mmCIF file of C-alpha atoms in Angstrom:
data_model
loop_
_atom_site.group_PDB
_atom_site.id
_atom_site.type_symbol
_atom_site.label_atom_id
_atom_site.label_comp_id
_atom_site.label_asym_id
_atom_site.label_seq_id
_atom_site.Cartn_x
_atom_site.Cartn_y
_atom_site.Cartn_z
ATOM 1 C CA UNK A 166 32.198 18.135 -13.515
ATOM 2 C CA UNK A 167 29.098 17.860 -15.115
ATOM 3 C CA UNK A 168 25.960 20.109 -14.780
ATOM 4 C CA UNK A 169 24.193 19.923 -11.174
ATOM 5 C CA UNK A 170 20.577 18.198 -12.048
ATOM 6 C CA UNK A 171 19.451 19.426 -8.770
ATOM 7 C CA UNK A 172 15.657 20.580 -9.233
ATOM 8 C CA UNK A 173 14.544 24.024 -8.042
ATOM 9 C CA UNK A 174 12.748 24.957 -5.787
ATOM 10 C CA UNK A 175 13.077 23.243 -2.610
ATOM 11 C CA UNK A 176 9.872 21.144 -1.841
ATOM 12 C CA UNK A 177 7.816 22.729 0.916
ATOM 13 C CA UNK A 178 4.472 21.575 1.143
ATOM 14 C CA UNK A 179 4.000 23.034 5.023
ATOM 15 C CA UNK A 180 3.747 19.584 6.151
ATOM 16 C CA UNK A 181 7.379 17.839 6.765
ATOM 17 C CA UNK A 182 6.122 13.985 6.411
ATOM 18 C CA UNK A 183 3.801 15.255 3.187
ATOM 19 C CA UNK A 184 7.344 16.611 1.580
ATOM 20 C CA UNK A 185 8.987 13.452 2.429
ATOM 21 C CA UNK A 186 6.116 11.741 0.676
ATOM 22 C CA UNK A 187 6.424 13.685 -2.246
ATOM 23 C CA UNK A 188 10.377 13.063 -2.525
ATOM 24 C CA UNK A 189 9.459 9.370 -2.614
ATOM 25 C CA UNK A 190 6.781 9.776 -5.599
ATOM 26 C CA UNK A 191 8.887 12.013 -7.600
ATOM 27 C CA UNK A 192 11.764 9.378 -6.979
ATOM 28 C CA UNK A 193 9.457 6.373 -7.936
ATOM 29 C CA UNK A 194 8.614 8.600 -11.119
ATOM 30 C CA UNK A 195 12.336 9.030 -11.951
ATOM 31 C CA UNK A 196 13.202 5.314 -11.564
ATOM 32 C CA UNK A 197 10.391 4.335 -14.058
ATOM 33 C CA UNK A 198 11.368 6.592 -16.420
ATOM 34 C CA UNK A 199 15.114 5.130 -16.039
ATOM 35 C CA UNK A 200 13.667 1.524 -16.223
ATOM 36 C CA UNK A 201 12.527 2.004 -19.739
ATOM 37 C CA UNK A 202 15.024 0.535 -22.481
ATOM 38 C CA UNK A 203 18.169 2.857 -22.865
ATOM 39 C CA UNK A 204 21.634 3.096 -22.393
ATOM 40 C CA UNK A 205 22.609 3.931 -18.634
ATOM 41 C CA UNK A 206 25.556 5.903 -17.230
ATOM 42 C CA UNK A 207 27.996 4.302 -14.862
ATOM 43 C CA UNK A 208 27.480 4.745 -11.049
ATOM 44 C CA UNK A 209 30.498 6.960 -11.095
ATOM 45 C CA UNK A 210 29.042 9.319 -13.995
ATOM 46 C CA UNK A 211 25.422 9.170 -12.319
ATOM 47 C CA UNK A 212 26.904 10.537 -9.025
ATOM 48 C CA UNK A 213 29.035 12.923 -10.647
ATOM 49 C CA UNK A 214 26.411 14.610 -12.629
ATOM 50 C CA UNK A 215 24.448 15.574 -8.945
ATOM 51 C CA UNK A 216 27.696 16.418 -7.377
ATOM 52 C CA UNK A 217 27.221 13.930 -4.890
ATOM 53 C CA UNK A 218 30.180 14.656 -2.225
ATOM 54 C CA UNK A 219 33.203 12.999 -2.972
ATOM 55 C CA UNK A 220 33.673 11.691 0.728
ATOM 56 C CA UNK A 221 30.520 9.914 0.269
ATOM 57 C CA UNK A 222 31.739 8.280 -3.099
ATOM 58 C CA UNK A 223 34.831 7.215 -1.221
ATOM 59 C CA UNK A 224 32.758 5.582 1.444
ATOM 60 C CA UNK A 225 30.431 4.138 -1.038
ATOM 61 C CA UNK A 226 33.301 2.173 -2.426
ATOM 62 C CA UNK A 227 34.165 0.590 0.502
ATOM 63 C CA UNK A 228 30.808 -1.375 -0.306
ATOM 64 C CA UNK A 229 31.292 -4.575 -2.203
ATOM 65 C CA UNK A 230 28.627 -4.321 -4.525
ATOM 66 C CA UNK A 231 29.546 -0.396 -5.282
ATOM 67 C CA UNK A 232 33.153 -1.223 -5.959
ATOM 68 C CA UNK A 233 32.337 -4.489 -8.402
ATOM 69 C CA UNK A 234 29.835 -2.186 -10.367
ATOM 70 C CA UNK A 235 31.489 1.421 -10.197
ATOM 71 C CA UNK A 236 32.234 1.358 -13.934
ATOM 72 C CA UNK A 237 29.278 -0.420 -15.232
ATOM 73 C CA UNK A 238 26.297 1.065 -16.722
ATOM 74 C CA UNK A 239 23.676 0.663 -13.864
ATOM 75 C CA UNK A 240 20.053 1.274 -13.544
ATOM 76 C CA UNK A 241 18.695 3.993 -11.067
ATOM 77 C CA UNK A 242 16.708 1.062 -9.441
ATOM 78 C CA UNK A 243 19.849 -0.450 -8.422
ATOM 79 C CA UNK A 244 21.788 1.975 -7.081
ATOM 80 C CA UNK A 245 18.863 3.515 -4.925
ATOM 81 C CA UNK A 246 18.124 -0.368 -3.458
ATOM 82 C CA UNK A 247 21.834 -0.534 -2.358
ATOM 83 C CA UNK A 248 21.851 2.815 -1.077
ATOM 84 C CA UNK A 249 22.027 2.699 3.078
ATOM 85 C CA UNK A 250 19.882 5.683 4.103
ATOM 86 C CA UNK A 251 22.320 8.301 4.856
ATOM 87 C CA UNK A 252 23.386 8.036 0.979
ATOM 88 C CA UNK A 253 19.935 8.264 0.142
ATOM 89 C CA UNK A 254 19.090 10.987 2.413
ATOM 90 C CA UNK A 255 22.110 12.780 0.290
ATOM 91 C CA UNK A 256 20.644 11.826 -2.789
ATOM 92 C CA UNK A 257 17.560 13.511 -1.833
ATOM 93 C CA UNK A 258 19.278 16.934 -1.092
ATOM 94 C CA UNK A 259 21.338 16.584 -4.085
ATOM 95 C CA UNK A 260 18.623 15.893 -6.693
ATOM 96 C CA UNK A 261 15.524 17.594 -4.826
ATOM 97 C CA UNK A 262 17.047 20.004 -2.910
ATOM 98 C CA UNK A 263 15.412 18.067 0.023
ATOM 99 C CA UNK A 264 17.033 17.654 3.674
ATOM 100 C CA UNK A 265 15.107 14.782 5.764
ATOM 101 C CA UNK A 266 14.552 17.328 9.090
ATOM 102 C CA UNK A 267 15.005 14.499 11.062
ATOM 103 C CA UNK A 268 18.399 13.867 12.657
ATOM 104 C CA UNK A 269 18.249 10.155 13.269
ATOM 105 C CA UNK A 270 15.832 9.002 10.750
ATOM 106 C CA UNK A 271 16.102 7.353 7.105
ATOM 107 C CA UNK A 272 14.777 5.716 4.249
ATOM 108 C CA UNK A 273 15.474 2.486 2.708
ATOM 109 C CA UNK A 274 14.422 1.704 -0.802
ATOM 110 C CA UNK A 275 13.289 -1.844 -2.021
ATOM 111 C CA UNK A 276 13.488 -2.960 -5.656
ATOM 112 C CA UNK A 277 9.506 -3.698 -5.337
ATOM 113 C CA UNK A 278 7.067 -6.826 -5.686
ATOM 114 C CA UNK A 279 3.791 -4.830 -5.980
ATOM 115 C CA UNK A 280 1.925 -4.707 -8.974
ATOM 116 C CA UNK A 281 -0.633 -2.753 -10.592
ATOM 117 C CA UNK A 282 -3.883 -4.031 -12.058
ATOM 118 C CA UNK A 283 -5.094 -1.774 -14.723
ATOM 119 C CA UNK A 284 -8.045 -4.056 -15.913
ATOM 120 C CA UNK A 285 -9.557 -4.981 -12.765
ATOM 121 C CA UNK A 286 -10.029 -2.138 -9.572
ATOM 122 C CA UNK A 287 -7.081 -0.076 -10.602
ATOM 123 C CA UNK A 288 -5.326 -1.583 -7.585
ATOM 124 C CA UNK A 289 -1.785 -2.056 -6.473
ATOM 125 C CA UNK A 290 -0.925 -5.462 -4.584
ATOM 126 C CA UNK A 291 0.167 -5.165 -1.074
ATOM 127 C CA UNK A 292 3.918 -5.450 -0.546
ATOM 128 C CA UNK A 293 4.975 -7.711 2.542
ATOM 129 C CA UNK A 294 8.288 -6.434 3.016
ATOM 130 C CA UNK A 295 7.668 -2.696 4.285
ATOM 131 C CA UNK A 296 9.571 -2.346 7.561
ATOM 132 C CA UNK A 297 9.390 0.399 10.140
ATOM 133 C CA UNK A 298 12.716 -0.478 11.994
ATOM 134 C CA UNK A 299 13.640 1.108 15.873
ATOM 135 C CA UNK A 300 16.753 1.178 17.510
ATOM 136 C CA UNK A 301 15.767 1.099 21.191
ATOM 137 C CA UNK A 302 17.846 1.322 24.411
ATOM 138 C CA UNK A 303 18.590 -1.072 26.614
ATOM 139 C CA UNK A 304 19.086 -0.209 30.283
ATOM 140 C CA UNK A 305 22.025 -1.031 32.754
ATOM 141 C CA UNK A 306 21.446 -4.108 35.467
ATOM 142 C CA UNK A 307 22.513 -1.565 38.341
ATOM 143 C CA UNK A 308 19.302 1.093 37.576
ATOM 144 C CA UNK A 309 16.917 0.825 40.680
ATOM 145 C CA UNK A 310 13.042 1.615 39.276
ATOM 146 C CA UNK A 311 13.328 5.040 39.965
ATOM 147 C CA UNK A 312 16.393 5.648 37.775
ATOM 148 C CA UNK A 313 14.612 3.727 34.884
ATOM 149 C CA UNK A 314 11.575 6.042 34.960
ATOM 150 C CA UNK A 315 13.869 8.695 34.789
ATOM 151 C CA UNK A 316 16.101 7.655 32.337
ATOM 152 C CA UNK A 317 13.518 6.349 29.844
ATOM 153 C CA UNK A 318 11.682 9.735 30.184
ATOM 154 C CA UNK A 319 14.728 11.787 28.954
ATOM 155 C CA UNK A 320 15.055 9.345 26.175
ATOM 156 C CA UNK A 321 11.436 9.507 25.369
ATOM 157 C CA UNK A 322 12.400 13.331 24.513
ATOM 158 C CA UNK A 323 14.790 12.615 22.288
ATOM 159 C CA UNK A 324 12.292 10.406 20.545
ATOM 160 C CA UNK A 325 8.587 11.361 21.105
ATOM 161 C CA UNK A 326 8.064 9.426 17.761
ATOM 162 C CA UNK A 327 10.407 7.355 15.738
ATOM 163 C CA UNK A 328 11.396 10.143 13.429
ATOM 164 C CA UNK A 329 13.532 11.448 16.638
ATOM 165 C CA UNK A 330 14.690 15.000 17.053
ATOM 166 C CA UNK A 331 14.756 17.611 14.119
ATOM 167 C CA UNK A 332 17.871 18.555 12.744
ATOM 168 C CA UNK A 333 19.842 21.429 14.376
ATOM 169 C CA UNK A 334 19.402 24.322 11.496
ATOM 170 C CA UNK A 335 22.782 26.085 10.741
ATOM 171 C CA UNK A 336 22.227 29.655 11.667
ATOM 172 C CA UNK A 337 22.133 31.526 8.214
ATOM 173 C CA UNK A 338 23.821 34.995 7.442
ATOM 174 C CA UNK A 339 21.695 38.014 7.581
ATOM 175 C CA UNK A 340 22.541 38.857 3.968
ATOM 176 C CA UNK A 341 21.269 35.724 2.606
ATOM 177 C CA UNK A 342 17.788 36.022 4.765
ATOM 178 C CA UNK A 343 14.943 37.250 2.145
ATOM 179 C CA UNK A 344 12.059 39.053 3.601
ATOM 180 C CA UNK A 345 8.378 37.794 3.631
ATOM 181 C CA UNK A 346 7.662 39.772 0.967
ATOM 182 C CA UNK A 347 10.671 38.719 -1.110
ATOM 183 C CA UNK A 348 9.661 35.140 -0.686
ATOM 184 C CA UNK A 349 6.270 35.535 -1.383
ATOM 185 C CA UNK A 350 6.856 37.001 -4.592
ATOM 186 C CA UNK A 351 9.728 34.749 -5.612
ATOM 187 C CA UNK A 352 7.072 31.767 -5.010
ATOM 188 C CA UNK A 353 4.579 33.806 -6.984
ATOM 189 C CA UNK A 354 6.543 34.367 -10.296
ATOM 190 C CA UNK A 355 7.669 30.858 -10.062
ATOM 191 C CA UNK A 356 4.521 29.169 -9.795
ATOM 192 C CA UNK A 357 1.982 31.797 -11.402
ATOM 193 C CA UNK A 358 0.844 32.223 -7.462
ATOM 194 C CA UNK A 359 -0.791 28.857 -7.426
ATOM 195 C CA UNK A 360 -2.185 28.111 -3.701
ATOM 196 C CA UNK A 361 -0.347 25.240 -2.413
ATOM 197 C CA UNK A 362 -2.169 24.889 0.935
ATOM 198 C CA UNK A 363 -4.789 22.770 1.985
ATOM 199 C CA UNK A 364 -3.262 19.302 2.201
ATOM 200 C CA UNK A 365 -6.525 18.129 3.253
ATOM 201 C CA UNK A 366 -6.336 14.460 2.071
ATOM 202 C CA UNK A 367 -6.487 11.730 4.514
ATOM 203 C CA UNK A 368 -2.980 10.303 3.412
ATOM 204 C CA UNK A 369 -1.782 9.192 6.669
ATOM 205 C CA UNK A 370 0.581 11.826 7.668
ATOM 206 C CA UNK A 371 -1.134 13.322 10.876
ATOM 207 C CA UNK A 372 1.739 13.695 13.145
ATOM 208 C CA UNK A 373 -0.546 12.558 15.954
ATOM 209 C CA UNK A 374 -0.763 8.929 14.759
ATOM 210 C CA UNK A 375 3.149 8.817 14.991
ATOM 211 C CA UNK A 376 3.319 10.499 18.095
ATOM 212 C CA UNK A 377 0.476 7.816 19.786
ATOM 213 C CA UNK A 378 2.895 5.173 18.239
ATOM 214 C CA UNK A 379 5.673 6.957 20.058
ATOM 215 C CA UNK A 380 4.182 6.667 23.442
ATOM 216 C CA UNK A 381 3.524 3.129 22.698
ATOM 217 C CA UNK A 382 6.907 2.265 22.352
ATOM 218 C CA UNK A 383 7.873 4.453 25.110
ATOM 219 C CA UNK A 384 5.702 1.779 26.953
ATOM 220 C CA UNK A 385 7.148 -1.261 25.361
ATOM 221 C CA UNK A 386 10.665 -0.044 26.477
ATOM 222 C CA UNK A 387 9.578 0.082 29.934
ATOM 223 C CA UNK A 388 8.308 -3.233 30.247
ATOM 224 C CA UNK A 389 11.080 -4.858 28.200
ATOM 225 C CA UNK A 390 13.372 -3.130 31.056
ATOM 226 C CA UNK A 391 11.636 -5.080 33.691
ATOM 227 C CA UNK A 392 10.782 -8.278 31.713
ATOM 228 C CA UNK A 393 13.904 -9.967 29.874
ATOM 229 C CA UNK A 394 11.278 -12.827 28.493
ATOM 230 C CA UNK A 395 9.540 -10.237 27.206
ATOM 231 C CA UNK A 396 12.389 -8.090 25.822
ATOM 232 C CA UNK A 397 13.848 -11.542 24.435
ATOM 233 C CA UNK A 398 10.252 -12.004 22.542
ATOM 234 C CA UNK A 399 10.114 -8.710 20.646
ATOM 235 C CA UNK A 400 14.190 -7.921 20.098
ATOM 236 C CA UNK A 401 15.046 -8.690 16.521
ATOM 237 C CA UNK A 402 18.724 -9.738 17.671
ATOM 238 C CA UNK A 403 17.411 -12.492 19.692
ATOM 239 C CA UNK A 404 14.653 -14.170 17.473
ATOM 240 C CA UNK A 405 15.403 -17.613 16.246
ATOM 241 C CA UNK A 406 12.514 -17.873 13.871
ATOM 242 C CA UNK A 407 11.966 -16.558 10.334
ATOM 243 C CA UNK A 408 11.381 -12.628 9.603
ATOM 244 C CA UNK A 409 7.756 -13.591 8.542
ATOM 245 C CA UNK A 410 7.185 -15.154 11.795
ATOM 246 C CA UNK A 411 8.866 -12.512 13.817
ATOM 247 C CA UNK A 412 6.961 -9.342 12.314
ATOM 248 C CA UNK A 413 3.410 -11.279 13.305
ATOM 249 C CA UNK A 414 4.706 -11.848 16.620
ATOM 250 C CA UNK A 415 5.455 -8.333 17.196
ATOM 251 C CA UNK A 416 1.744 -7.437 15.894
ATOM 252 C CA UNK A 417 0.113 -9.654 17.825
ATOM 253 C CA UNK A 418 2.213 -8.716 20.941
ATOM 254 C CA UNK A 419 1.370 -5.067 20.768
ATOM 255 C CA UNK A 420 -2.673 -6.018 20.022
ATOM 256 C CA UNK A 421 -2.736 -8.560 22.820
ATOM 257 C CA UNK A 422 -0.894 -7.005 25.449
ATOM 258 C CA UNK A 423 -0.932 -3.105 24.354
ATOM 259 C CA UNK A 424 -4.316 -3.146 23.030
ATOM 260 C CA UNK A 425 -2.369 -1.738 19.966
ATOM 261 C CA UNK A 426 -3.426 -2.415 16.386
ATOM 262 C CA UNK A 427 -0.701 -1.290 14.263
ATOM 263 C CA UNK A 428 -2.713 1.012 11.598
ATOM 264 C CA UNK A 429 -0.070 0.820 8.885
ATOM 265 C CA UNK A 430 0.382 -1.839 6.396
ATOM 266 C CA UNK A 431 4.034 -1.995 7.627
ATOM 267 C CA UNK A 432 6.195 -4.388 9.570
ATOM 268 C CA UNK A 433 7.515 -3.290 13.036
ATOM 269 C CA UNK A 434 11.534 -4.356 13.668
ATOM 270 C CA UNK A 435 12.493 -3.673 17.041
ATOM 271 C CA UNK A 436 16.168 -3.899 18.259
ATOM 272 C CA UNK A 437 17.526 -3.263 21.602
ATOM 273 C CA UNK A 438 21.298 -2.127 21.664
ATOM 274 C CA UNK A 439 23.508 -4.811 23.117
ATOM 275 C CA UNK A 440 25.277 -4.273 26.659
ATOM 276 C CA UNK A 441 28.812 -2.542 26.781
ATOM 277 C CA UNK A 442 31.763 -1.631 28.507
ATOM 278 C CA UNK A 443 31.466 1.935 29.363
ATOM 279 C CA UNK A 444 35.326 2.040 30.373
ATOM 280 C CA UNK A 445 35.971 0.451 26.801
ATOM 281 C CA UNK A 446 34.152 1.979 24.385
ATOM 282 C CA UNK A 447 35.718 0.130 21.389
ATOM 283 C CA UNK A 448 34.402 -2.843 22.303
ATOM 284 C CA UNK A 449 30.717 -1.512 21.157
ATOM 285 C CA UNK A 450 30.511 -1.396 17.569
ATOM 286 C CA UNK A 451 26.870 -0.677 16.858
ATOM 287 C CA UNK A 452 27.028 2.838 16.425
ATOM 288 C CA UNK A 453 23.281 3.274 16.107
ATOM 289 C CA UNK A 454 22.532 2.141 19.807
ATOM 290 C CA UNK A 455 21.708 4.635 22.079
ATOM 291 C CA UNK A 456 23.947 4.181 25.547
ATOM 292 C CA UNK A 457 23.581 6.108 29.057
ATOM 293 C CA UNK A 458 26.849 8.206 30.463
ATOM 294 C CA UNK A 459 27.430 7.711 34.124
ATOM 295 C CA UNK A 460 29.321 10.779 34.194
ATOM 296 C CA UNK A 461 27.190 13.322 32.250
ATOM 297 C CA UNK A 462 24.110 11.410 33.266
ATOM 298 C CA UNK A 463 22.487 11.226 29.830
ATOM 299 C CA UNK A 464 22.025 9.699 26.738
ATOM 300 C CA UNK A 465 24.896 9.601 24.173
ATOM 301 C CA UNK A 466 25.256 8.062 20.783
ATOM 302 C CA UNK A 467 28.628 6.851 19.294
ATOM 303 C CA UNK A 468 29.642 9.000 16.357
ATOM 304 C CA UNK A 469 31.496 7.345 13.067
ATOM 305 C CA UNK A 470 32.839 10.972 12.559
ATOM 306 C CA UNK A 471 31.340 14.796 12.980
ATOM 307 C CA UNK A 472 31.026 14.365 8.724
ATOM 308 C CA UNK A 473 28.832 11.235 8.873
ATOM 309 C CA UNK A 474 25.074 11.063 9.941
ATOM 310 C CA UNK A 475 24.270 7.871 11.829
ATOM 311 C CA UNK A 476 20.812 6.744 11.391
ATOM 312 C CA UNK A 477 18.908 4.979 14.183
ATOM 313 C CA UNK A 478 15.403 4.266 12.851
ATOM 314 C CA UNK A 479 14.038 3.928 9.417
ATOM 315 C CA UNK A 480 11.628 2.832 6.851
ATOM 316 C CA UNK A 481 12.155 0.304 4.053
ATOM 317 C CA UNK A 482 9.841 1.214 1.043
ATOM 318 C CA UNK A 483 9.252 -0.571 -2.335
ATOM 319 C CA UNK A 484 9.994 1.210 -5.376
ATOM 320 C CA UNK A 485 7.292 -0.305 -7.545
ATOM 321 C CA UNK A 486 7.661 -1.678 -11.100
ATOM 322 C CA UNK A 487 5.747 0.541 -13.763
ATOM 323 C CA UNK A 488 2.725 -0.939 -15.118
ATOM 324 C CA UNK A 489 2.513 -2.543 -18.247
ATOM 325 C CA UNK A 490 0.159 -1.943 -20.915
ATOM 326 C CA UNK A 491 -0.960 1.610 -22.496
ATOM 327 C CA UNK A 492 1.366 4.299 -21.387
ATOM 328 C CA UNK A 493 -1.579 6.492 -20.015
ATOM 329 C CA UNK A 494 -1.834 4.283 -17.066
ATOM 330 C CA UNK A 495 1.690 5.367 -15.796
ATOM 331 C CA UNK A 496 0.420 8.495 -14.577
ATOM 332 C CA UNK A 497 -2.784 7.073 -13.209
ATOM 333 C CA UNK A 498 -0.829 4.345 -11.433
ATOM 334 C CA UNK A 499 1.432 6.527 -9.784
ATOM 335 C CA UNK A 500 -1.538 9.256 -8.425
ATOM 336 C CA UNK A 501 -3.646 6.096 -7.447
ATOM 337 C CA UNK A 502 -0.436 4.894 -5.425
ATOM 338 C CA UNK A 503 -0.274 8.025 -3.677
ATOM 339 C CA UNK A 504 -3.828 8.023 -2.636
ATOM 340 C CA UNK A 505 -4.997 4.881 -1.250
ATOM 341 C CA UNK A 506 -5.216 6.288 2.460
ATOM 342 C CA UNK A 507 -3.661 6.310 6.163
ATOM 343 C CA UNK A 508 -2.332 2.645 5.992
ATOM 344 C CA UNK A 509 0.569 3.829 4.140
ATOM 345 C CA UNK A 510 2.085 6.910 5.558
ATOM 346 C CA UNK A 511 4.871 7.169 3.394
ATOM 347 C CA UNK A 512 3.554 5.366 0.368
ATOM 348 C CA UNK A 513 0.649 3.808 -0.817
ATOM 349 C CA UNK A 514 1.440 0.695 -2.615
#
């Protein structure tokens, strides 16, 4: 098998959201380089080079697109934009040594429509399809108002923000643990003692903004549980209009009825879980959806298998096209992409 291409060291800025943003920017830079005229490896060759797990590769082959193109020379952009979030999470881990710290959150990539204007105001055009997608719980008809309040707050403890609970870390063996002094010495030798502290830029990665949005969604769920007409209006499963109109409708409802102006340049997609038969869980196919167990009296999720991560909430992001013109525009464009501000918490198109 080919050598591992994982970068060292693992990304750690001290801010978990900034870490994700850095990984996204590094991915864009790799795609831009790969987009240049060159002979591409096949999907199989690319994944083997980064030691992508065999069980993941086998599952990719269950997808029609990957099965058709497995032995074809394929661009990195095409591969990443066809990855489901759990496969993209594994790619981040294999290439950058980065593991998204949230168990139920992932990223989707889209090919990109934003363009760079190097001859005007050095700005990126705004994409229209970047979306935050949330899977929300439905309530049982038998619940009384007090049960609804109790169960809703228990769900809120799982999802204080749309990232969900942090991943449980496996206990490390004591012989593999480094002292604080050893860690500092390792970092100093690797980076010539560069100080990485002080992520002071207003880049929209403040945790309180996501927590306030989580509190809003908690209120939205409460209203939906008590107002079927409202639930039908915001549930993506039930919308009978175009996606564009649906996203505008959700933004308008949040503004008009909750006095909440979405501060990010993202669409909001809300999907409520479908009702299911608790006695026959095989009848319920959506493994992302939460459900309440009557016996255990707690929220549970259907699991595909112990080795398979199920992504409940996700954010879809564009991989923009590299700028045309002089080559020096490439670095400037990517730096500018990262510096537009709070409206783009993950990416700045």
